[in-house]
Short mmCIF file of C-alpha atoms and ligand atoms in Angstrom, two decimals:
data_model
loop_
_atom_site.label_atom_id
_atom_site.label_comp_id
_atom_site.label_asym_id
_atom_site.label_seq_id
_atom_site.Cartn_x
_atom_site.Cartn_y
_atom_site.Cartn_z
CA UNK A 1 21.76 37.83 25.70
CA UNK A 2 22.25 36.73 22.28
CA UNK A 3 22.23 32.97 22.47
CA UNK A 4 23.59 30.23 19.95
CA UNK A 5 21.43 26.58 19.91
CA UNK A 6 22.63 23.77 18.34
CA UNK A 7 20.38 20.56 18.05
CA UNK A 8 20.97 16.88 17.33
CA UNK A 9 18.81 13.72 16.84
CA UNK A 10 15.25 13.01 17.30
CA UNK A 11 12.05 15.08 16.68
CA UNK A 12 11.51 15.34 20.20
CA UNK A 13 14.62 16.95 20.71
CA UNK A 14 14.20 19.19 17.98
CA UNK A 15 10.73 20.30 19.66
CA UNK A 16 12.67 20.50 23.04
CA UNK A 17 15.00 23.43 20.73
CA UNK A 18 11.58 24.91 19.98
CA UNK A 19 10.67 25.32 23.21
CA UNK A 20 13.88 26.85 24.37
CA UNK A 21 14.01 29.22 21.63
CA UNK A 22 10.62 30.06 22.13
CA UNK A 23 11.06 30.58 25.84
CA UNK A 24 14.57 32.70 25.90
CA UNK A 25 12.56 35.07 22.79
CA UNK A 26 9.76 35.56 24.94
CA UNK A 27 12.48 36.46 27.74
CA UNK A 28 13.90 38.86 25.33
CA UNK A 29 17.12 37.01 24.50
CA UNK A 30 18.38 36.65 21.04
CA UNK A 31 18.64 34.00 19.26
CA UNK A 32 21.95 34.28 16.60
CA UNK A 33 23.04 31.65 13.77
CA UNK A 34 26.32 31.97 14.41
CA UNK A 35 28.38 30.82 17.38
CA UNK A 36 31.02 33.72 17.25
CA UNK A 37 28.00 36.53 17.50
CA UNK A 38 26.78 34.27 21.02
CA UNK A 39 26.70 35.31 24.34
CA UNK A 40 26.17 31.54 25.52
CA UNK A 41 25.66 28.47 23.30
CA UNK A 42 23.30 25.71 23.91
CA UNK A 43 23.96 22.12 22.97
CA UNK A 44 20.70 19.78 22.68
CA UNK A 45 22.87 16.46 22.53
CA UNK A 46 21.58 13.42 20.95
CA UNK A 47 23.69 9.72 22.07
CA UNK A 48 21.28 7.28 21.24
CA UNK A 49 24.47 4.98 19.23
CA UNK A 50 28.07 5.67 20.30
CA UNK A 51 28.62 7.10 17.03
CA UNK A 52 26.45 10.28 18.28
CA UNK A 53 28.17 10.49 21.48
CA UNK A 54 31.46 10.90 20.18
CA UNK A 55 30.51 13.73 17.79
CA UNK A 56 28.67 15.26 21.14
CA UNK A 57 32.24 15.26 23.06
CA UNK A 58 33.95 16.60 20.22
CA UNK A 59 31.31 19.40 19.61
CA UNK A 60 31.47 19.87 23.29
CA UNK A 61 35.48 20.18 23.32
CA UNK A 62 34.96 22.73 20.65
CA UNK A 63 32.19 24.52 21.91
CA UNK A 64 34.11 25.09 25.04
CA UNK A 65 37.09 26.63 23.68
CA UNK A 66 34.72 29.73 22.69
CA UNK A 67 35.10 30.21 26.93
CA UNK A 68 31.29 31.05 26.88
CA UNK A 69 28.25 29.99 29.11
CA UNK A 70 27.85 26.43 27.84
CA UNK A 71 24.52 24.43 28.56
CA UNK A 72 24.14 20.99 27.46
CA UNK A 73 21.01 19.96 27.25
CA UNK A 74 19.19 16.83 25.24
CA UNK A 75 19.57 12.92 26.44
CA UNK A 76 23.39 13.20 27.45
CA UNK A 77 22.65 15.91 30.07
CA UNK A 78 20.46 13.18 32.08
CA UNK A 79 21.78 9.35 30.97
CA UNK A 80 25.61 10.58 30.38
CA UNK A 81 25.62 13.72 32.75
CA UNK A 82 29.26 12.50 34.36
CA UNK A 83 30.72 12.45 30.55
CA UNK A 84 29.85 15.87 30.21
CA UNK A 85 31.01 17.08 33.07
CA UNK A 86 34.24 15.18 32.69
CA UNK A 87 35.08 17.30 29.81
CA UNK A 88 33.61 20.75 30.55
CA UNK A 89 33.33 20.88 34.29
CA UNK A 90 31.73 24.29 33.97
CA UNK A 91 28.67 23.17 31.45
CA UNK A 92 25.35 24.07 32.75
CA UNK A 93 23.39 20.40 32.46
CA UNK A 94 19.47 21.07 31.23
CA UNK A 95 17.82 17.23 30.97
CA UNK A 96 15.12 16.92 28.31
CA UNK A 97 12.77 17.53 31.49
CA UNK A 98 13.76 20.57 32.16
CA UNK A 99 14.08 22.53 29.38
CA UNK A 100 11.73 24.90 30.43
CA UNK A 101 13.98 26.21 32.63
CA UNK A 102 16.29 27.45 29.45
CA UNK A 103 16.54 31.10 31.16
CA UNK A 104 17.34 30.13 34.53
CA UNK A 105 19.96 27.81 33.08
CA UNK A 106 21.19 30.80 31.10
CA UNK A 107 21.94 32.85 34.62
CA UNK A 108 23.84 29.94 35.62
CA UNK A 109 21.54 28.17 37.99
CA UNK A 110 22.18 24.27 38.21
CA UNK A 111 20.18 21.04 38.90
CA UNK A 112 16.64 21.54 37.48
CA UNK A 113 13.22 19.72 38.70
CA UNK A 114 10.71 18.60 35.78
CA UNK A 115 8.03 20.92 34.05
CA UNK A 116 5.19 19.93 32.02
CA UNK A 117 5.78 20.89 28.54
CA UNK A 118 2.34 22.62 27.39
CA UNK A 119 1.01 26.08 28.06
CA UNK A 120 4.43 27.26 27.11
CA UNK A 121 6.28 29.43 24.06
CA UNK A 122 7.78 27.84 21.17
CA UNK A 123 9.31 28.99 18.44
CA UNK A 124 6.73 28.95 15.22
CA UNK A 125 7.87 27.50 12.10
CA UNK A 126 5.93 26.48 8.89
CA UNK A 127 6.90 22.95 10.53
CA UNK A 128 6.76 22.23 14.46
CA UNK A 129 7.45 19.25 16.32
CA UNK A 130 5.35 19.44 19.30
CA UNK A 131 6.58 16.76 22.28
CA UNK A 132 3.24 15.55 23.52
CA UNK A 133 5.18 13.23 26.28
CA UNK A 134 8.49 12.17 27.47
CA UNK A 135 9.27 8.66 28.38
CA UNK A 136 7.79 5.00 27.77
CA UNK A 137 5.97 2.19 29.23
CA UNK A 138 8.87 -0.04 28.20
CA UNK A 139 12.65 -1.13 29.16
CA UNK A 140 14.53 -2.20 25.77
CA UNK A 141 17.38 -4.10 26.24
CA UNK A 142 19.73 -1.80 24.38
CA UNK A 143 17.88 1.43 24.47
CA UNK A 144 19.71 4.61 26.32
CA UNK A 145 16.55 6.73 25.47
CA UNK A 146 15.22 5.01 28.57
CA UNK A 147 17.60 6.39 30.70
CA UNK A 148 17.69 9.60 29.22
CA UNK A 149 14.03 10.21 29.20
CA UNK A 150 12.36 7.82 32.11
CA UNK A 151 9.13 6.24 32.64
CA UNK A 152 5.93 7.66 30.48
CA UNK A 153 4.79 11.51 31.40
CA UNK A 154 2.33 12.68 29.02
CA UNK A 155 1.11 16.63 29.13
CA UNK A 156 -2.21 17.76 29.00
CA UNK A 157 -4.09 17.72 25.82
CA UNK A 158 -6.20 20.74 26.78
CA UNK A 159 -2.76 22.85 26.69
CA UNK A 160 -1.41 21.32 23.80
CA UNK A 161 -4.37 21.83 21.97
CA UNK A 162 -4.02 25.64 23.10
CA UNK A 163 -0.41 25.27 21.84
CA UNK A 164 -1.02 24.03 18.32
CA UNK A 165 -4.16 26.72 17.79
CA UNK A 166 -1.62 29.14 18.63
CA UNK A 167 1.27 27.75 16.37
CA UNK A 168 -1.87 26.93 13.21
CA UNK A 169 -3.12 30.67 13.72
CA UNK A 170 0.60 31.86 13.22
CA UNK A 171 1.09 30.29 10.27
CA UNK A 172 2.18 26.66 11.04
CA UNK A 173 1.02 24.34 8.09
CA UNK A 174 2.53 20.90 9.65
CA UNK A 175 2.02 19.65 13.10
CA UNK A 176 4.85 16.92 13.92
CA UNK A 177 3.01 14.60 17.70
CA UNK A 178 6.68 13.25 18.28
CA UNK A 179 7.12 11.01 21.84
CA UNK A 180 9.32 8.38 21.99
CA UNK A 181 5.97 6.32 21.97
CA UNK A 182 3.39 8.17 20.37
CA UNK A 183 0.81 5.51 21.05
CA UNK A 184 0.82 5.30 24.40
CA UNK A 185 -0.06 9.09 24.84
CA UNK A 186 -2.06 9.65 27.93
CA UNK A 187 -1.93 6.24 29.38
CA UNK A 188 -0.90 7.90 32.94
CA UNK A 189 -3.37 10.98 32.96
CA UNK A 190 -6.97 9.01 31.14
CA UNK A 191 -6.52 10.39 27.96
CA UNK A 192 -5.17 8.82 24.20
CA UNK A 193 -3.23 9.17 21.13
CA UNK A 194 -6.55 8.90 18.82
CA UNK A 195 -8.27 11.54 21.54
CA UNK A 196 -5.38 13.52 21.07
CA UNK A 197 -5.16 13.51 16.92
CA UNK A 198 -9.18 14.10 17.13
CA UNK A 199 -8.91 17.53 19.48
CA UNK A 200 -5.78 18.68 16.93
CA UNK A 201 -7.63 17.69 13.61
CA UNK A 202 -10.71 19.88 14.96
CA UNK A 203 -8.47 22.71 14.92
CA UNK A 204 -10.02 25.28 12.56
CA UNK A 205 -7.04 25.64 9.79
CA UNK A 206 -5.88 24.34 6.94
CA UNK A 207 -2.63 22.50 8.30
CA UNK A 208 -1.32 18.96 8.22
CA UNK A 209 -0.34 16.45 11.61
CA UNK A 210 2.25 13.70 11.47
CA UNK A 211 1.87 11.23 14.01
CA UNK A 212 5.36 10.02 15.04
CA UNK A 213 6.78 6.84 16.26
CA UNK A 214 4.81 4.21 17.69
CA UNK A 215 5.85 1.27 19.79
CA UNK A 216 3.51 -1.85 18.01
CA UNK A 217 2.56 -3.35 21.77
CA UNK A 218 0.83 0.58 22.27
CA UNK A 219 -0.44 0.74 18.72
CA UNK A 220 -2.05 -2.55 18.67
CA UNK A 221 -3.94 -2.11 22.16
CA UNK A 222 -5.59 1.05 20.62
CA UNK A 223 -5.99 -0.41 16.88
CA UNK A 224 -9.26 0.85 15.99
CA UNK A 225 -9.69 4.26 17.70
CA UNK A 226 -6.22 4.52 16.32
CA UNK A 227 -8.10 3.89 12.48
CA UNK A 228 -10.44 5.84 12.79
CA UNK A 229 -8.65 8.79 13.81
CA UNK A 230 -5.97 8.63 11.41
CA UNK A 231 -9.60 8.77 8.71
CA UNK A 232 -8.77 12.88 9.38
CA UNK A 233 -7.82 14.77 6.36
CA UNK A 234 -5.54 16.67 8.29
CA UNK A 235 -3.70 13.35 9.33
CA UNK A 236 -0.74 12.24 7.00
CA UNK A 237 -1.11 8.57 5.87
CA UNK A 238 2.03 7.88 7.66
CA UNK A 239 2.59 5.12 9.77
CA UNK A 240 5.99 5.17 11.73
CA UNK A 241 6.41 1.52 13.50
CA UNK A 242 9.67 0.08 14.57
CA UNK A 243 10.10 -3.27 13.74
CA UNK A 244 13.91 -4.07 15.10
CA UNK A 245 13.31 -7.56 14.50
CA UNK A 246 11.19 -10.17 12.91
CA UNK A 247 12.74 -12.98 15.11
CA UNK A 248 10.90 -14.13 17.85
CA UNK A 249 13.98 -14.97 20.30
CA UNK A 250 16.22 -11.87 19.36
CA UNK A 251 12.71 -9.61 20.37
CA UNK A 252 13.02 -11.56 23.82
CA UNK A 253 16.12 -10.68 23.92
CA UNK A 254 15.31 -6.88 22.94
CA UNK A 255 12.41 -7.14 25.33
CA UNK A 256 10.08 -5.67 22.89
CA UNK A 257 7.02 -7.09 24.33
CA UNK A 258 5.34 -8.00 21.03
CA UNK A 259 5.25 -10.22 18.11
CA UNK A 260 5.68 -10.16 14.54
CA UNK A 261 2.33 -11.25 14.32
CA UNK A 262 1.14 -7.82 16.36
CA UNK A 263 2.86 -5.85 13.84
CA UNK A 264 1.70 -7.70 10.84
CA UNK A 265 -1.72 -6.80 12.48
CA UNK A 266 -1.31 -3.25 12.49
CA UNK A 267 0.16 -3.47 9.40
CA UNK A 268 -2.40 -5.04 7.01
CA UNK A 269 -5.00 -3.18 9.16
CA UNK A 270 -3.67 0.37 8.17
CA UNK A 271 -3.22 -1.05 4.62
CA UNK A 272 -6.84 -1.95 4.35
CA UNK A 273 -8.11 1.27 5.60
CA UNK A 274 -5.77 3.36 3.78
CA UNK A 275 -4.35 1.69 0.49
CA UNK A 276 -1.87 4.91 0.00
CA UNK A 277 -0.46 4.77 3.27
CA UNK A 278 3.07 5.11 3.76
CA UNK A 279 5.13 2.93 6.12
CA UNK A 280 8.08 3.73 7.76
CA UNK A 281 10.10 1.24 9.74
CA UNK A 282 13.49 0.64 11.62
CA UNK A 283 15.27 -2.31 12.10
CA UNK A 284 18.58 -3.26 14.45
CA UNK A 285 20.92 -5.41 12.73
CA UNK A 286 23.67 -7.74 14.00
CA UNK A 287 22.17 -7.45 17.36
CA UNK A 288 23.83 -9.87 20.08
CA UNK A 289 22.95 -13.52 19.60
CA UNK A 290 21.67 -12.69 15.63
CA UNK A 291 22.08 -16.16 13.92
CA UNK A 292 21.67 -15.95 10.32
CA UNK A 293 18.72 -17.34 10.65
CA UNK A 294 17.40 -14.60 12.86
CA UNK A 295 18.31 -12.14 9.92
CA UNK A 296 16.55 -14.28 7.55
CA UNK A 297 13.37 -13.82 9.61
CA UNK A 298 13.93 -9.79 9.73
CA UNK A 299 14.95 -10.49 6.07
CA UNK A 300 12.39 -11.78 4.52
CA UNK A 301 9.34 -10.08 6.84
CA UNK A 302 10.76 -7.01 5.26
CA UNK A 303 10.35 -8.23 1.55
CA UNK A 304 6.79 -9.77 2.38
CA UNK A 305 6.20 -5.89 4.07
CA UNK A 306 7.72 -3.93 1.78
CA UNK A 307 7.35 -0.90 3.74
CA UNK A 308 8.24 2.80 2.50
CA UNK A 309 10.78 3.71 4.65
CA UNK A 310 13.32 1.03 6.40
CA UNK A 311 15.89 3.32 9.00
CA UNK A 312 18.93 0.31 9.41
CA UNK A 313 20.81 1.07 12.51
CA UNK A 314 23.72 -1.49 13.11
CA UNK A 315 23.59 -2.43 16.42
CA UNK A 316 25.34 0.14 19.29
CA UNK A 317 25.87 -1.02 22.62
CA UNK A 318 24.98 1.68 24.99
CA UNK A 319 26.18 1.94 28.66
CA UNK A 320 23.34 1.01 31.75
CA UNK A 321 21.47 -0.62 29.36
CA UNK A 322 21.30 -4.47 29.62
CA UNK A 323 22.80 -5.06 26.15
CA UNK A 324 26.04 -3.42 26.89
CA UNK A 325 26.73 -6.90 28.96
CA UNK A 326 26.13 -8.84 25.98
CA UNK A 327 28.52 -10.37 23.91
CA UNK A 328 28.72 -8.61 20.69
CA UNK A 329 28.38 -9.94 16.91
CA UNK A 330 31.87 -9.15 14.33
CA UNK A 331 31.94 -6.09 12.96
CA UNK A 332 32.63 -7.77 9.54
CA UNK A 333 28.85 -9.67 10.13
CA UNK A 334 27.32 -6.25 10.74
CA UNK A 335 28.52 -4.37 8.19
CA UNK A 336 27.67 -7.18 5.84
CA UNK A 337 23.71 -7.46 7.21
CA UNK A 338 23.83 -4.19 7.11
CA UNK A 339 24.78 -3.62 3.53
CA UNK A 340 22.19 -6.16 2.67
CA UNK A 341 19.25 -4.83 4.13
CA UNK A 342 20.06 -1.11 2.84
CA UNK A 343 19.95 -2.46 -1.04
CA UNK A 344 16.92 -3.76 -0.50
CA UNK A 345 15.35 -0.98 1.52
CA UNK A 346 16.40 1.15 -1.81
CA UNK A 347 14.55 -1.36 -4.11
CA UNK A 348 11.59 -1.56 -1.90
CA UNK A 349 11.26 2.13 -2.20
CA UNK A 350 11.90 2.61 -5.55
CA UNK A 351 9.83 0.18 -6.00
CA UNK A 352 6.81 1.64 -4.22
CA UNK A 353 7.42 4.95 -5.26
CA UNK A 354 7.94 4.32 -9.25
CA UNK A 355 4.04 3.01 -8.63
CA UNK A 356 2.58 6.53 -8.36
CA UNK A 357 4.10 8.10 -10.80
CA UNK A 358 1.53 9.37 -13.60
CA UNK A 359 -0.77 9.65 -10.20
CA UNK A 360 -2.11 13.11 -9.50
CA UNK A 361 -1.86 13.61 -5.44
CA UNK A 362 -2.31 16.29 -2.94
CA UNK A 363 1.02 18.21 -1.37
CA UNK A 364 1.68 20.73 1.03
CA UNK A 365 5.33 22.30 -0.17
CA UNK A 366 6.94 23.37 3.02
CA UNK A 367 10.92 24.11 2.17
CA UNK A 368 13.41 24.64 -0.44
CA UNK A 369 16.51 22.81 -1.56
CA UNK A 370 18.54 23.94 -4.38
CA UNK A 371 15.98 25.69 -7.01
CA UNK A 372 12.88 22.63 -6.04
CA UNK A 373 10.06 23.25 -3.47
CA UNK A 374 9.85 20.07 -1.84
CA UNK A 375 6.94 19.06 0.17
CA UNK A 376 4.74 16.46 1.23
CA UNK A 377 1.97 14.55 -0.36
CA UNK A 378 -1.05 13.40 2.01
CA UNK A 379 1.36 10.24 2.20
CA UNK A 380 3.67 11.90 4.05
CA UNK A 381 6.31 11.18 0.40
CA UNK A 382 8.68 14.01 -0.41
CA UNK A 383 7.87 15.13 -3.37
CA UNK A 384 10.05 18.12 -5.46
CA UNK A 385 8.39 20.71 -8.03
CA UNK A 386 9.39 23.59 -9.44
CA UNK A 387 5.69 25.09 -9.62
CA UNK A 388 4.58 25.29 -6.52
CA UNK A 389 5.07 28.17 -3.50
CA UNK A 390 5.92 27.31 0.05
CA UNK A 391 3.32 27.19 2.36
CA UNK A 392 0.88 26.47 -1.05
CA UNK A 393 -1.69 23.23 -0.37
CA UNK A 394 -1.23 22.07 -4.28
CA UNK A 395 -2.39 19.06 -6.54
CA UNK A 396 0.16 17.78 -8.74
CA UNK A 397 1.16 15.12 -10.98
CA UNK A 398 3.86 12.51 -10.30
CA UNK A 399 6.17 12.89 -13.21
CA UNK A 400 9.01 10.46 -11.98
CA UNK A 401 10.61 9.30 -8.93
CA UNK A 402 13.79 8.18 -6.97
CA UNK A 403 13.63 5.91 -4.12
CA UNK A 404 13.40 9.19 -1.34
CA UNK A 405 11.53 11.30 -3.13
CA UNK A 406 9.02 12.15 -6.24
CA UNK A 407 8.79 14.73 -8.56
CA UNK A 408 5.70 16.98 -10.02
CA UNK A 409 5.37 18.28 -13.14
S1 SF4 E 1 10.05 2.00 23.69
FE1 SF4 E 1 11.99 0.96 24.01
S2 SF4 E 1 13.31 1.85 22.42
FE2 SF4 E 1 11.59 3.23 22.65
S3 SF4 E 1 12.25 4.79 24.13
FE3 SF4 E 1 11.17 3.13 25.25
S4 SF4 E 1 12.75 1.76 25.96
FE4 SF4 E 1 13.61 3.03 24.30
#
């Protein structure tokens, strides 16, 4: 069959595509760019704000129309499943879970169990982003994830492992760990993140491994082991921690389950061990019950961070979470907050990166866009030359920069 896959959101669901591609290939399906050339068409839905879900029912109203097998798969196939099947009766549902079961799915079979994800195909690309659990040891308030995704499995190291050799050997230079909470890999089945980023860094190769998303309450329980294995070469100095919220009652009321002093912790920690690491962040705003002095807090711990990268979501009430009940903040007060915080996350990383320019660093140059390579430096900072080949490990120097990205002479 010649099969068309379509992916939205997170880098978990974009290793969950990998997976299926690399599953129906090995089946000896096709896998075509364009939707008119398909035999069936897979959606890999993303609704983590109402925003996404929207554009998911109108790509599913369209999609349908081609009167083709349709699977959904991603987070709306298991948290919204009645939504989909409200508009497109016929769709085949495959949960994040399941997506192992891609072929089975394609014959038309329905209602899948779970599957570890390890030991299995993928489809290699200079870049992979390799899912090394599904689920969390937490309940946000407002997050649908939960729902979509369930209660902490993590898959066996010894088969990932097996899985990233494979992927290294055939010509993968950047390993993306992505879980919706990196740092609490292996907390059900005696293993750890820092175990986990040790076995993968002693992968013969010359490659590089982002470590994705942490929740702080799992990073700070496994602080130092987490230090010392982020010390690899192979490891980006990147830190990805969500913040949400510097104030104390509106992370109650997110039940976060830490503090801002936990993530000031981790913070200066990584800082003092690695003085070019880069920090990435996200942060709700005009969450319900947000006084203005509860954006101050988030406010100002941002300025005294000054971290790399600040993602600004306003804030999305999802259905069956707990926050959907609450009683929501003006529109007007959101998109204000909102508009604050993103002027300063530009100056913040202007800021930082104007600091390295004249600075000769190591990148790995992994894609085009228009006529620049663009790559990464061991920072994990997108950096664009016009001297460098992809796939090419390079030293260059920082000739200028622009608050997302750097340039090399
Ligand atoms: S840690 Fe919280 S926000 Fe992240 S997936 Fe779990 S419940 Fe959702």
């Amino acid at each position: 069959m010649r099969v068309y896959i379509e992916t939205y959101g997170c880098a978990a669901n974009q290793g969950d595509a990998s997976i299926m591609q690399g599953i129906l290939v090995e089946k000896g399906h096709q896998i075509v760019s364009d939707v008119g050339q398909a035999d069936a068409i897979i959606l890999n839905t993303c609704t983590v704000i109402d925003t996404t879900q929207q554009r998911m029912i109108n790509r599913i109203k369209k999609l349908m129309r081609e009167g083709k097998t349709l699977i959904v798969a991603g987070c709306m196939a298991s948290s919204q499943a009645e939504i989909v099947k409200k508009i497109a009766k016929d769709a085949i549902l495959l949960p994040p879970r399941s997506v192992v079961y891609v072929d089975d799915a394609l014959k038309g079979k329905d209602g899948f169990s779970e599957s570890l994800k390890a030991g299995i195909p993928r489809a290699i690309k200079i870049k992979l982003n390799i899912p090394i659990a599904d689920g969390c040891l937490y309940n946000c308030s407002y997050c649908i994830t939960k729902i979509a995704r369930g209660n902490l499995t993590s898959y066996p190291a010894d088969l990932l492992v097996a899985d990233i050799k494979k992927a290294v050997k055939e010509g993968c230079k950047e390993i993306r760990l992505t879980a919706q909470d990196t740092a609490s890999y292996g907390r059900d089945i005696g293993r750890s993140l820092p175990e986990l980023i040790n076995m993968v860094a002693n992968i013969e190769g010359e490659f590089r491994v982002r470590v994705g998303m942490m929740h702080p309450l799992s990073a700070y329980n496994i602080l130092d082991d987490l230090l010392d294995s982020f010390n690899n070469k192979k490891v980006y100095k990147f830190l990805h921690l969500p913040l949400q919220s510097a104030s104390p009652k509106i992370l109650r009321k997110m039940r976060r389950g830490y503090t801002f002093e936990h993530f000031m912790e981790i913070i200066e920690a990584f800082r003092k061990k690695f003085a070019d690491i880069t920090i990435a962040t996200d942060v709700i705003v005009a969450f319900p019950g947000e006084e203005k002095e509860d954006f101050e807090h988030t406010l100002n711990a941002l300025l005294e961070i000054e971290p790399d990268v600040i993602n600004i979501t306003r804030f999305s009430p999802r259905p069956g979470t707990d926050s959907w009940k609450m009683k929501r903040m003006p529109t007007q007060i959101a998109k204000e907050r909102s508009r604050i915080l993103s002027s300063i996350a530009q100056e913040i990383a202007y800021k930082r990166n104007r600091k390295l320019i004249g600075k000769k660093v190591n990148a790995l140059f992994l894609e085009e866009y228009k006529n620049w390579k663009v790559g990464k430096t061991d920072s994990y900072k997108s950096v664009f030359s016009k001297n460098a080949s992809i796939g090419d490990f390079m030293k260059v120097k920082i000739t200028d920069a622009s608050p997302t990205h750097l340039y090399a002479g």
